[in-house]
Amino acid sequence: MTESFSQYGAYWMCFLVLTVGLYGMLMKRDYVKKVIALSIFQAAIILFFVIAAYKEGAGVPIFDKEIGAETAAAYINPLPHTLMLTAIVVGVATVGMALALLIRIRRGFGTLDEDKLKEKMKS
Amino acid sequence: MSSHLPLPVLLTFFGAALFMPLAGLVHRRAPWVVAVAGSLLAGGFALFGLLHVAGHGEVRYSVGNWDPPFGIELVADPLSVFMLVVLAVIAAATLIHSREPVEREVAARPALYYASALIMLGGFAGIVSTGDLFNLYVFLEIAALASYALLGANGPRSAVAAFRYLILGTIGASFYLIGVGFIFIETGSLNIADVRAIIEVVGLTVPIGVGAAFMVAGIAVKFALVPFHQWLPDAYTEAPSSSTALVAPIGTKVAAYVLIRLMLDLFPGERIESALHLREILGVLGAIGILWGSIMAIPQTNLKRMLAYSSVAQVGYIALGIGLGTAYGLIGAVLHILNHACMKSCLFLVSSNLETKGRGVKIGDFDASLRRDMPVSSAAFAVAALSMIGLPPTAGFFSKWYLLLGSYEEGRWFFIATIIASSLLNAVYFFRILERMYLGGGDEPARRERTRGAALLATPAAALAVGLLLLGFGNAYLVSEFIFPIVSGP
């Protein structure tokens, strides 16, 4: 347990953040808090990919004449970072869409609380 | 053109979506014309692709000329072109039908509505034709974001349903992305064919197993497999009727495609199955879904809600077929994707006709005047309902037959009992409506007021109903020519 924590500590923390986000999305009654949790959740996934790209003692993935192209271990893996650039764009679009829906809900029902909404939707 | 194969379909959908704001300025109905033209053109490309792949084998296209393991690859193999054809045909039928319902329900900006619809279709086409795991995630989110917009376009109640779907859908897509992350960490590749080759060498390590579980769980949310189905009934009931008719038949089917792709191409073989039991879990959840959806459909008083629960059940059939994993099971699953898309599309088009003509979708209000006022729609509904139950000349019978054969072959008596029980339950909730339509009283004389565009409303539903009969009769040809190559593999 302690060994896996010292070796994979970053992953443990990342999945802790992920769980916080998941909890908020599923359990919070306020819809704005759900959107905040959604952002936390997506940030955790971005962290996960960035952590996966990290190498001990490696530098930025820009070609360096002194290191040369052969020693790949001297550069960190740039691909997960570029993937996450796309994921950030997707995340922004998702939050934007969620907020647009929230505006419609708020205009229609005057509240963003799940319990009150359920009551108003019954009548 | 044939070397670029899956690309024209994608470009047609996205290109037509880009034209929308311009079309909106030209004329009130121009967006509809562009959407219909775009979907018909895409359908033509997809059909060409189907015939080409059946004759000449699969086509792989490297986007931007970057070679596969590094660049993104589009793949036109028997499964993906088959899905493209299903997608384009249903899209064309629904979009042709959508002129009056959209003008009535989302009057404000038809151009934006059709733009979202085409972006969603383009996203689905992308999911179906990509050969890259991360690219699949991006298309998944493109399609999902557009579908939230479509489903939430009907006033605040639909916005609440769409928001709930957004939360669950994002969790699903994100779980898929986490799974891709684990696979990438272990294999260093994102290309489906490449990852498969690497997994065959390194075997089933812990990250690959965890990744597979995350990916399947994430897609299961989109697929509305039973413990994850809660978003579906609300979203489909509250949405504008033409959105439901567009999203319901295709959305869950594309998720089914991803599951088949994962099971068939990424995690094949018994070693992964014996360690993770993914197929077993899918099959059992599918069986539970069949029963649960059918039982929940019976007490519903709203037609759209009843059809939504029946979708939960029908998705279960596909999961059951994937879960069997044998040739018969997979043929049943793929055939059921096609059949159920046509049936559900036909049923939702009729329910949209009811709403557009101001009849409402309360099952209690249905009576014999329906068959006099809307003879074509009623007949189409009856054919589709019989097909849902699975009576022999219609298409619905054959996919269930293959699933039964597959279950029998594997000795899965629980699955056989489930399929038969669910057919009986289907009969209960569909005959409840057919009885009101065809046997019930209703003394008022036929009030045959002409609705605008009545032919546009009735024809697509009727065409799909005729299509169901043709699919039933042409079933042997269809399976041997197009579906068997999917199952037998390259």
Coordinates of C-alpha atoms in Angstrom, one line a residue:
Chain A
M1 CA 0.0 0.0 0.0
T2 CA 2.6 2.6 1.1
E3 CA 4.9 1.4 -1.7
S4 CA 2.2 1.8 -4.4
F5 CA 1.4 5.2 -2.9
S6 CA 5.0 6.4 -3.1
Q7 CA 5.4 5.1 -6.6
Y8 CA 2.0 6.1 -8.0
G9 CA 1.1 9.0 -5.6
A10 CA 0.3 11.3 -8.4
Y11 CA -2.2 8.8 -9.9
W12 CA -3.8 8.3 -6.4
M13 CA -4.3 12.1 -6.0
C14 CA -5.6 12.4 -9.6
F15 CA -8.2 9.7 -9.0
L16 CA -9.2 11.4 -5.7
V17 CA -10.0 14.5 -7.6
L18 CA -11.9 12.4 -10.1
T19 CA -14.0 10.9 -7.4
V20 CA -14.7 14.4 -5.9
G21 CA -16.0 15.5 -9.3
L22 CA -18.0 12.3 -9.9
Y23 CA -19.6 12.7 -6.4
G24 CA -20.5 16.3 -7.1
M25 CA -22.1 15.5 -10.5
L26 CA -24.2 12.7 -9.1
M27 CA -25.1 13.8 -5.6
K28 CA -25.3 17.7 -5.5
R29 CA -28.8 19.0 -5.8
D30 CA -27.9 22.4 -7.2
Y31 CA -27.4 22.3 -10.9
V32 CA -24.7 25.0 -10.9
K33 CA -22.7 22.9 -8.5
K34 CA -23.2 19.9 -10.8
V35 CA -21.5 22.0 -13.6
I36 CA -18.7 23.0 -11.3
A37 CA -18.2 19.3 -10.4
L38 CA -18.2 18.5 -14.1
S39 CA -15.3 20.9 -14.6
I40 CA -13.4 19.3 -11.7
F41 CA -14.1 15.8 -13.2
Q42 CA -12.7 16.8 -16.6
A43 CA -9.7 18.5 -15.0
A44 CA -8.9 15.3 -13.2
I45 CA -8.8 13.4 -16.6
I46 CA -6.5 16.0 -18.1
L47 CA -4.2 15.6 -15.1
F48 CA -4.3 11.8 -15.6
F49 CA -3.0 12.1 -19.2
V50 CA -0.4 14.7 -18.3
I51 CA 0.9 12.6 -15.4
A52 CA 1.1 9.6 -17.8
A53 CA 3.3 11.6 -20.1
Y54 CA 5.8 12.5 -17.3
K55 CA 9.3 10.9 -17.2
E56 CA 11.8 11.3 -14.4
G57 CA 14.7 13.5 -15.6
A58 CA 13.3 14.2 -19.1
G59 CA 13.0 17.7 -20.6
V60 CA 10.6 19.5 -22.9
P61 CA 9.9 17.7 -26.2
I62 CA 11.8 20.2 -28.4
F63 CA 14.8 18.9 -30.4
D64 CA 18.0 19.7 -28.6
K65 CA 21.3 19.4 -30.5
E66 CA 23.3 18.4 -27.4
I67 CA 20.9 15.5 -26.6
G68 CA 20.2 14.4 -30.2
A69 CA 17.2 12.5 -31.5
E70 CA 18.3 9.0 -30.5
T71 CA 17.8 9.2 -26.7
A72 CA 14.1 9.3 -26.6
A73 CA 14.2 9.0 -22.8
A74 CA 15.5 12.5 -22.6
Y75 CA 12.2 14.0 -23.9
I76 CA 8.8 13.6 -22.3
N77 CA 6.0 12.3 -24.4
P78 CA 4.2 15.2 -26.1
L79 CA 1.3 13.2 -27.5
P80 CA -0.9 13.1 -24.3
H81 CA -0.4 16.9 -24.0
T82 CA -1.8 17.5 -27.5
L83 CA -4.6 15.1 -26.9
M84 CA -5.5 17.0 -23.8
L85 CA -5.6 20.3 -25.7
T86 CA -8.4 18.7 -27.7
A87 CA -10.0 17.5 -24.5
I88 CA -9.9 21.0 -23.0
V89 CA -11.7 22.3 -26.0
V90 CA -14.3 19.6 -25.6
G91 CA -14.6 20.4 -21.9
V92 CA -15.2 24.1 -22.6
A93 CA -17.9 23.3 -25.2
T94 CA -19.6 20.9 -22.7
V95 CA -19.6 23.5 -19.9
G96 CA -20.9 26.1 -22.4
M97 CA -23.7 23.8 -23.4
A98 CA -24.6 23.0 -19.8
L99 CA -24.7 26.7 -18.9
A100 CA -26.9 27.4 -21.9
L101 CA -29.4 24.8 -20.8
L102 CA -29.2 26.1 -17.2
I103 CA -30.3 29.6 -18.5
R104 CA -33.3 28.0 -20.2
I105 CA -34.2 26.1 -17.1
R106 CA -33.8 29.1 -14.8
R107 CA -36.0 31.3 -17.2
G108 CA -38.7 28.6 -17.3
F109 CA -38.9 27.6 -13.6
G110 CA -37.1 30.3 -11.7
T111 CA -34.9 27.8 -9.8
L112 CA -32.0 25.5 -10.3
D113 CA -32.6 23.3 -7.3
E114 CA -33.4 19.7 -8.2
D115 CA -36.0 19.1 -5.5
K116 CA -37.9 22.4 -6.3
L117 CA -37.7 21.6 -10.0
K118 CA -39.2 18.2 -9.5
E119 CA -42.1 19.8 -7.6
K120 CA -42.7 22.4 -10.3
M121 CA -42.5 19.9 -13.1
K122 CA -45.2 17.7 -11.5
S123 CA -47.7 20.5 -11.5
Chain B
M1 CA -13.2 8.5 -55.0
S2 CA -13.2 4.9 -53.7
S3 CA -9.8 5.3 -52.0
H4 CA -11.2 8.2 -49.9
L5 CA -14.2 6.1 -49.0
P6 CA -15.6 7.1 -45.5
L7 CA -14.6 10.7 -46.0
P8 CA -17.4 11.9 -48.4
V9 CA -20.2 10.9 -46.0
L10 CA -18.5 12.9 -43.1
L11 CA -17.8 15.9 -45.3
T12 CA -21.3 16.0 -46.7
F13 CA -22.8 16.2 -43.2
F14 CA -20.4 18.7 -41.8
G15 CA -20.4 20.7 -45.0
A16 CA -24.2 20.9 -45.1
A17 CA -24.1 22.1 -41.5
L18 CA -21.7 24.9 -42.4
F19 CA -24.1 26.1 -45.1
M20 CA -26.9 26.4 -42.7
P21 CA -26.5 30.0 -41.4
L22 CA -26.3 31.1 -45.1
A23 CA -29.3 29.0 -46.0
G24 CA -31.3 30.6 -43.1
L25 CA -30.8 34.0 -44.7
V26 CA -32.0 32.9 -48.1
H27 CA -35.4 31.6 -47.4
R28 CA -37.4 30.2 -44.4
R29 CA -37.4 26.7 -45.9
A30 CA -34.0 26.7 -47.4
P31 CA -32.4 25.1 -44.3
W32 CA -34.8 22.2 -44.7
V33 CA -33.9 21.8 -48.3
V34 CA -30.2 21.9 -47.6
A35 CA -30.6 19.3 -44.8
V36 CA -32.6 16.9 -46.9
A37 CA -30.2 17.3 -49.9
G38 CA -27.2 16.8 -47.6
S39 CA -28.6 13.6 -46.1
L40 CA -29.7 12.2 -49.4
L41 CA -26.2 12.9 -50.9
A42 CA -24.6 11.3 -47.8
G43 CA -26.9 8.3 -48.2
G44 CA -25.8 8.0 -51.8
F45 CA -22.1 8.0 -50.8
A46 CA -22.9 5.5 -48.0
L47 CA -24.7 3.1 -50.4
F48 CA -21.8 3.4 -52.9
G49 CA -19.5 2.5 -50.0
L50 CA -21.5 -0.5 -49.0
L51 CA -21.5 -1.9 -52.6
H52 CA -17.8 -1.0 -53.1
V53 CA -16.7 -2.7 -49.8
A54 CA -18.8 -5.8 -50.5
G55 CA -17.2 -6.1 -53.9
H56 CA -13.6 -5.0 -53.4
G57 CA -12.9 -5.3 -49.7
E58 CA -12.2 -2.7 -47.0
V59 CA -10.7 0.7 -47.7
R60 CA -8.4 2.5 -45.3
Y61 CA -7.8 6.2 -45.6
S62 CA -5.0 8.0 -43.8
V63 CA -6.1 11.6 -43.0
G64 CA -3.5 14.2 -44.1
N65 CA -1.3 11.4 -45.5
W66 CA 0.1 10.5 -42.1
D67 CA 0.6 6.8 -41.9
P68 CA -1.7 4.8 -39.6
P69 CA 0.0 4.1 -36.3
F70 CA 0.9 7.8 -36.0
G71 CA -1.8 9.6 -38.0
I72 CA -5.6 9.2 -37.8
E73 CA -7.1 6.6 -40.0
L74 CA -10.6 6.3 -41.4
V75 CA -11.7 2.8 -42.0
A76 CA -14.5 1.6 -44.4
D77 CA -14.9 -2.1 -43.5
P78 CA -18.2 -4.1 -43.8
L79 CA -19.4 -3.1 -40.4
S80 CA -18.7 0.6 -40.7
V81 CA -20.3 1.1 -44.2
F82 CA -23.3 -0.9 -43.0
M83 CA -23.7 1.5 -40.1
L84 CA -23.2 4.5 -42.4
V85 CA -26.1 3.3 -44.6
V86 CA -28.4 2.8 -41.6
L87 CA -27.5 6.2 -40.3
A88 CA -28.0 8.0 -43.7
V89 CA -31.3 6.3 -44.5
I90 CA -32.9 7.0 -41.1
A91 CA -31.5 10.6 -41.3
A92 CA -33.0 11.2 -44.7
A93 CA -36.4 9.8 -43.7
T94 CA -36.5 11.9 -40.5
L95 CA -35.2 15.1 -42.1
I96 CA -37.7 14.9 -45.0
H97 CA -40.4 14.4 -42.4
S98 CA -39.2 17.2 -40.1
R99 CA -40.4 20.2 -42.1
E100 CA -43.8 20.8 -40.4
P101 CA -42.9 19.5 -36.9
V102 CA -39.8 21.8 -36.8
E103 CA -41.8 24.8 -38.0
R104 CA -44.4 24.1 -35.3
E105 CA -42.2 23.2 -32.4
V106 CA -38.9 25.1 -32.9
A107 CA -40.2 27.9 -34.9
A108 CA -37.5 30.5 -33.9
R109 CA -34.4 29.5 -35.8
P110 CA -34.8 26.4 -38.1
A111 CA -31.3 27.0 -39.5
L112 CA -29.7 26.5 -36.1
Y113 CA -31.8 23.4 -35.5
Y114 CA -30.9 21.8 -38.7
A115 CA -27.2 22.8 -38.2
S116 CA -27.2 20.9 -34.9
A117 CA -28.9 17.9 -36.5
L118 CA -26.3 17.7 -39.3
I119 CA -23.4 18.2 -36.9
M120 CA -24.8 15.3 -34.8
L121 CA -25.1 13.1 -37.9
G122 CA -21.6 14.1 -39.0
G123 CA -20.4 13.1 -35.5
F124 CA -22.1 9.8 -35.7
A125 CA -20.7 9.2 -39.1
G126 CA -17.3 10.0 -37.7
I127 CA -17.6 7.6 -34.8
V128 CA -18.6 4.9 -37.2
S129 CA -15.8 5.4 -39.7
T130 CA -12.8 6.3 -37.5
G131 CA -10.0 3.8 -36.8
D132 CA -8.5 5.8 -33.9
L133 CA -9.5 5.5 -30.3
F134 CA -9.1 9.2 -29.3
N135 CA -10.6 10.5 -32.6
L136 CA -13.6 8.3 -31.7
Y137 CA -13.9 10.1 -28.3
V138 CA -13.9 13.5 -30.1
F139 CA -16.6 12.5 -32.5
L140 CA -18.5 11.0 -29.6
E141 CA -18.5 14.4 -27.9
I142 CA -19.3 16.3 -31.1
A143 CA -22.4 14.1 -31.6
A144 CA -23.3 14.2 -27.9
L145 CA -23.1 18.1 -27.7
A146 CA -25.3 18.5 -30.8
S147 CA -27.8 16.0 -29.5
Y148 CA -28.1 17.8 -26.1
A149 CA -29.0 20.9 -28.2
L150 CA -31.5 19.0 -30.2
L151 CA -33.2 17.3 -27.3
G152 CA -33.3 20.5 -25.2
A153 CA -34.9 22.6 -27.9
N154 CA -38.5 22.3 -26.6
G155 CA -38.9 24.6 -23.7
P156 CA -37.7 24.4 -20.1
R157 CA -38.9 20.9 -19.3
S158 CA -36.9 19.5 -22.2
A159 CA -33.9 21.6 -21.0
V160 CA -34.0 19.8 -17.6
A161 CA -34.1 16.4 -19.3
A162 CA -31.3 17.4 -21.7
F163 CA -29.2 18.7 -18.7
R164 CA -29.6 15.4 -16.9
Y165 CA -28.5 13.6 -20.1
L166 CA -25.6 16.0 -20.4
I167 CA -24.3 15.1 -16.9
L168 CA -24.7 11.3 -17.5
G169 CA -23.4 11.5 -21.1
T170 CA -20.3 13.4 -20.0
I171 CA -19.6 10.8 -17.3
G172 CA -19.9 8.1 -20.0
A173 CA -17.7 9.8 -22.5
S174 CA -15.1 10.7 -19.8
F175 CA -15.0 7.1 -18.6
Y176 CA -14.3 6.1 -22.2
L177 CA -11.5 8.6 -22.3
I178 CA -10.0 7.3 -19.0
G179 CA -10.1 3.8 -20.6
V180 CA -8.3 5.2 -23.7
G181 CA -5.7 6.7 -21.3
F182 CA -5.0 3.3 -19.7
I183 CA -4.7 1.6 -23.1
F184 CA -2.4 4.3 -24.3
I185 CA -0.2 4.1 -21.3
E186 CA 0.3 0.4 -21.8
T187 CA 0.5 0.2 -25.6
G188 CA 1.7 3.6 -26.6
S189 CA -0.7 3.6 -29.5
L190 CA -4.2 4.8 -30.3
N191 CA -4.9 3.1 -33.6
I192 CA -7.4 0.3 -33.1
A193 CA -5.6 -2.2 -35.4
D194 CA -2.2 -1.3 -33.9
V195 CA -3.4 -1.6 -30.3
R196 CA -4.9 -5.0 -31.1
A197 CA -1.6 -6.2 -32.5
I198 CA 0.2 -5.0 -29.4
I199 CA -2.3 -6.6 -27.0
E200 CA -1.8 -9.9 -28.8
V201 CA 1.9 -9.7 -28.0
V202 CA 1.9 -8.3 -24.5
G203 CA -1.2 -10.1 -23.4
L204 CA -3.7 -8.9 -20.8
T205 CA -1.9 -6.7 -18.4
V206 CA -3.6 -4.9 -15.6
P207 CA -3.8 -1.4 -17.3
I208 CA -5.4 -3.0 -20.4
G209 CA -8.0 -4.8 -18.3
V210 CA -8.8 -1.6 -16.3
G211 CA -8.9 0.4 -19.6
A212 CA -11.2 -2.1 -21.2
A213 CA -13.6 -2.0 -18.2
F214 CA -13.7 1.8 -18.2
M215 CA -14.3 2.0 -21.9
V216 CA -17.1 -0.5 -21.9
A217 CA -18.7 1.1 -18.9
G218 CA -18.5 4.5 -20.4
I219 CA -20.1 3.4 -23.7
A220 CA -22.8 1.5 -21.8
V221 CA -24.0 4.8 -20.5
K222 CA -24.4 6.1 -24.0
F223 CA -26.0 2.8 -25.0
A224 CA -28.6 3.1 -22.2
L225 CA -27.8 -0.4 -21.0
V226 CA -30.0 -1.1 -18.0
P227 CA -28.4 0.3 -14.9
F228 CA -27.4 3.4 -16.9
H229 CA -30.7 4.0 -18.8
Q230 CA -32.3 6.6 -16.5
W231 CA -31.6 9.5 -18.8
L232 CA -33.3 8.0 -21.8
P233 CA -37.1 8.1 -21.0
D234 CA -37.1 11.7 -19.8
A235 CA -34.9 13.0 -22.7
Y236 CA -37.0 11.3 -25.4
T237 CA -40.3 12.3 -23.9
E238 CA -39.7 16.0 -23.4
A239 CA -37.8 16.6 -26.6
P240 CA -39.3 18.1 -29.8
S241 CA -40.8 15.2 -31.7
S242 CA -38.5 15.4 -34.7
S243 CA -35.5 15.4 -32.4
T244 CA -36.7 12.3 -30.8
A245 CA -37.3 10.7 -34.2
L246 CA -33.7 11.6 -35.2
V247 CA -31.8 10.8 -32.0
A248 CA -33.7 7.7 -30.7
P249 CA -33.2 5.3 -33.7
I250 CA -29.6 6.3 -34.3
G251 CA -28.0 7.5 -31.0
T252 CA -28.0 4.2 -29.1
K253 CA -27.2 2.2 -32.2
V254 CA -24.0 4.1 -32.7
A255 CA -23.0 3.3 -29.1
A256 CA -23.9 -0.4 -30.0
Y257 CA -21.5 -0.1 -32.9
V258 CA -18.7 1.1 -30.6
L259 CA -19.3 -1.9 -28.3
I260 CA -19.3 -4.3 -31.2
R261 CA -16.1 -2.7 -32.5
L262 CA -14.4 -3.0 -29.1
M263 CA -15.5 -6.6 -28.6
L264 CA -14.8 -7.7 -32.1
D265 CA -11.6 -5.7 -33.0
L266 CA -10.0 -4.5 -29.9
F267 CA -10.5 -7.1 -27.2
P268 CA -11.1 -10.3 -29.1
G269 CA -10.3 -13.8 -27.9
E270 CA -11.1 -15.9 -24.9
R271 CA -8.2 -14.8 -22.7
I272 CA -9.6 -11.3 -22.0
E273 CA -13.1 -12.7 -21.8
S274 CA -12.1 -15.3 -19.2
A275 CA -10.4 -12.7 -17.1
L276 CA -12.9 -9.8 -17.3
H277 CA -16.2 -11.5 -18.3
L278 CA -17.2 -8.3 -20.3
R279 CA -19.3 -10.2 -22.8
E280 CA -21.0 -12.2 -20.0
I281 CA -21.8 -9.0 -18.1
L282 CA -23.2 -7.3 -21.3
G283 CA -25.3 -10.3 -22.1
V284 CA -26.9 -10.6 -18.6
L285 CA -27.4 -6.8 -18.4
G286 CA -29.0 -7.0 -21.8
A287 CA -31.4 -9.7 -20.7
I288 CA -32.3 -7.7 -17.6
G289 CA -32.8 -4.6 -19.8
I290 CA -35.1 -6.5 -22.1
L291 CA -37.4 -7.5 -19.2
W292 CA -37.2 -4.2 -17.3
G293 CA -37.8 -2.0 -20.4
S294 CA -40.8 -4.2 -21.5
I295 CA -42.3 -4.2 -18.1
M296 CA -41.9 -0.5 -17.6
A297 CA -43.4 0.2 -21.0
I298 CA -46.7 -1.4 -20.1
P299 CA -48.1 1.1 -17.6
Q300 CA -47.0 4.3 -19.5
T301 CA -49.8 6.6 -20.5
N302 CA -47.7 8.7 -22.9
L303 CA -46.9 7.2 -26.3
K304 CA -43.4 8.7 -26.5
R305 CA -42.5 7.5 -23.0
M306 CA -43.7 4.0 -23.8
L307 CA -41.6 4.0 -27.0
A308 CA -38.6 5.2 -25.0
Y309 CA -38.9 2.4 -22.5
S310 CA -39.3 0.0 -25.4
S311 CA -36.0 1.4 -26.7
V312 CA -34.4 0.4 -23.4
A313 CA -35.7 -3.2 -24.0
Q314 CA -34.6 -3.3 -27.7
V315 CA -31.1 -2.1 -26.8
G316 CA -31.0 -5.1 -24.5
Y317 CA -31.5 -7.4 -27.5
I318 CA -28.4 -5.9 -29.1
A319 CA -26.4 -6.2 -25.9
L320 CA -27.5 -9.8 -25.6
G321 CA -26.3 -10.6 -29.1
I322 CA -22.9 -9.0 -28.4
G323 CA -22.8 -10.9 -25.1
L324 CA -23.3 -14.2 -26.9
G325 CA -20.3 -13.4 -29.0
T326 CA -21.0 -16.2 -31.4
A327 CA -21.6 -15.8 -35.1
Y328 CA -25.4 -16.1 -34.7
G329 CA -25.4 -13.7 -31.8
L330 CA -23.5 -11.1 -33.6
I331 CA -25.6 -11.5 -36.8
G332 CA -28.6 -11.0 -34.6
A333 CA -27.1 -7.9 -32.9
V334 CA -26.1 -6.3 -36.2
L335 CA -29.4 -7.2 -37.9
H336 CA -31.3 -5.8 -34.9
I337 CA -29.4 -2.5 -35.2
L338 CA -30.8 -2.1 -38.7
N339 CA -34.3 -3.5 -37.9
H340 CA -34.7 -1.6 -34.7
A341 CA -33.5 1.7 -36.2
C342 CA -36.2 1.3 -38.9
M343 CA -39.0 0.3 -36.5
K344 CA -38.3 2.9 -33.9
S345 CA -37.8 5.6 -36.5
C346 CA -41.2 4.6 -38.0
L347 CA -43.0 4.6 -34.6
F348 CA -41.5 8.0 -33.5
L349 CA -42.4 9.5 -36.9
V350 CA -46.0 8.5 -36.4
S351 CA -46.0 9.9 -32.8
S352 CA -44.6 13.1 -34.3
N353 CA -47.4 13.1 -36.8
L354 CA -49.9 12.8 -34.0
E355 CA -48.3 15.8 -32.2
T356 CA -48.1 17.9 -35.4
K357 CA -51.7 17.3 -36.2
G358 CA -52.6 18.3 -32.7
R359 CA -53.9 14.9 -31.6
G360 CA -51.5 14.6 -28.7
V361 CA -49.7 11.5 -27.6
K362 CA -51.8 10.4 -24.6
I363 CA -52.6 6.7 -25.2
G364 CA -56.0 7.2 -23.5
D365 CA -57.1 9.6 -26.2
F366 CA -56.6 7.2 -29.1
D367 CA -59.7 5.9 -30.8
A368 CA -60.9 4.8 -34.2
S369 CA -61.0 8.3 -35.5
L370 CA -57.3 8.0 -35.8
R371 CA -57.4 5.3 -38.5
R372 CA -59.9 7.4 -40.5
D373 CA -58.0 10.7 -40.2
M374 CA -54.6 9.3 -40.6
P375 CA -55.0 6.0 -42.5
V376 CA -51.4 5.9 -43.8
S377 CA -49.7 6.7 -40.4
S378 CA -52.0 4.2 -38.6
A379 CA -51.1 1.5 -41.0
A380 CA -47.4 2.3 -40.8
F381 CA -47.7 2.2 -37.0
A382 CA -49.4 -1.2 -37.1
V383 CA -46.7 -2.7 -39.3
A384 CA -43.9 -1.3 -37.1
A385 CA -45.7 -2.5 -34.0
L386 CA -46.1 -6.0 -35.4
S387 CA -42.4 -5.9 -36.3
M388 CA -41.5 -4.9 -32.7
I389 CA -43.5 -7.9 -31.4
G390 CA -41.6 -10.0 -33.9
L391 CA -44.3 -11.5 -36.1
P392 CA -42.8 -13.5 -39.0
P393 CA -43.1 -11.6 -42.3
T394 CA -41.8 -8.4 -40.7
A395 CA -38.1 -7.7 -40.1
G396 CA -38.3 -7.8 -36.3
F397 CA -38.8 -11.6 -36.4
F398 CA -35.6 -12.4 -38.1
S399 CA -33.2 -10.6 -35.7
K400 CA -34.9 -12.3 -32.8
W401 CA -34.7 -15.6 -34.6
Y402 CA -30.9 -15.3 -35.0
L403 CA -30.6 -14.3 -31.3
L404 CA -32.7 -17.4 -30.3
L405 CA -30.5 -19.6 -32.5
G406 CA -27.4 -18.2 -30.9
S407 CA -28.8 -18.7 -27.4
Y408 CA -29.8 -22.2 -28.2
E409 CA -26.4 -23.0 -29.7
E410 CA -24.8 -21.9 -26.4
G411 CA -27.4 -23.5 -24.3
R412 CA -28.4 -20.2 -22.7
W413 CA -32.0 -21.1 -21.7
F414 CA -32.4 -17.9 -19.6
F415 CA -31.8 -15.8 -22.7
I416 CA -34.3 -17.8 -24.7
A417 CA -36.9 -17.4 -22.0
T418 CA -36.2 -13.7 -21.8
I419 CA -36.6 -13.2 -25.6
I420 CA -39.9 -15.1 -25.7
A421 CA -41.3 -13.4 -22.5
S422 CA -40.4 -10.0 -23.9
S423 CA -42.2 -10.7 -27.2
L424 CA -45.3 -11.4 -25.2
L425 CA -44.8 -8.2 -23.2
N426 CA -44.3 -6.3 -26.4
A427 CA -47.6 -7.7 -27.7
V428 CA -49.3 -6.5 -24.5
Y429 CA -48.3 -2.9 -24.8
F430 CA -48.6 -2.6 -28.6
F431 CA -52.0 -4.3 -28.9
R432 CA -53.3 -1.9 -26.3
I433 CA -52.8 0.8 -28.9
L434 CA -53.7 -1.2 -32.0
E435 CA -56.9 -2.2 -30.3
R436 CA -57.9 1.4 -29.7
M437 CA -56.9 2.3 -33.3
Y438 CA -58.6 -0.5 -35.2
L439 CA -61.2 -2.1 -33.0
G440 CA -62.2 0.8 -30.7
G441 CA -65.3 2.9 -31.3
G442 CA -65.3 6.5 -32.2
D443 CA -68.6 7.7 -33.6
E444 CA -67.6 11.2 -34.8
P445 CA -67.5 11.4 -38.5
A446 CA -64.1 11.7 -40.2
R447 CA -62.9 15.2 -39.9
R448 CA -60.6 15.3 -42.8
E449 CA -59.1 18.7 -42.5
R450 CA -56.1 19.1 -44.7
T451 CA -52.9 19.8 -42.8
R452 CA -50.1 21.5 -44.6
G453 CA -47.5 19.1 -45.9
A454 CA -49.6 16.0 -45.0
A455 CA -47.9 13.9 -47.7
L456 CA -44.5 14.9 -46.3
L457 CA -45.6 13.7 -42.9
A458 CA -47.1 10.4 -43.9
T459 CA -44.7 9.3 -46.7
P460 CA -41.4 8.7 -44.7
A461 CA -43.3 6.6 -42.1
A462 CA -45.0 4.6 -44.8
A463 CA -41.7 4.1 -46.7
L464 CA -40.1 2.8 -43.5
A465 CA -43.0 0.5 -42.9
V466 CA -42.7 -0.9 -46.4
G467 CA -39.0 -1.1 -45.8
L468 CA -39.6 -3.3 -42.8
L469 CA -41.5 -5.8 -44.9
L470 CA -38.8 -5.7 -47.6
L471 CA -36.1 -6.2 -45.0
G472 CA -38.1 -9.2 -43.7
F473 CA -38.4 -10.8 -47.2
G474 CA -34.9 -9.9 -48.3
N475 CA -33.4 -11.0 -45.0
A476 CA -31.5 -14.0 -46.3
Y477 CA -29.8 -12.0 -49.1
L478 CA -29.0 -9.2 -46.6
V479 CA -27.4 -11.5 -44.1
S480 CA -25.3 -13.5 -46.5
E481 CA -24.2 -10.6 -48.6
F482 CA -23.6 -7.8 -46.1
I483 CA -23.8 -9.0 -42.5
F484 CA -21.9 -12.3 -42.6
P485 CA -18.6 -10.6 -43.8
I486 CA -18.8 -8.5 -40.7
V487 CA -19.0 -11.4 -38.4
S488 CA -16.6 -13.7 -40.2
G489 CA -13.9 -11.0 -39.9
P490 CA -11.2 -10.1 -42.4

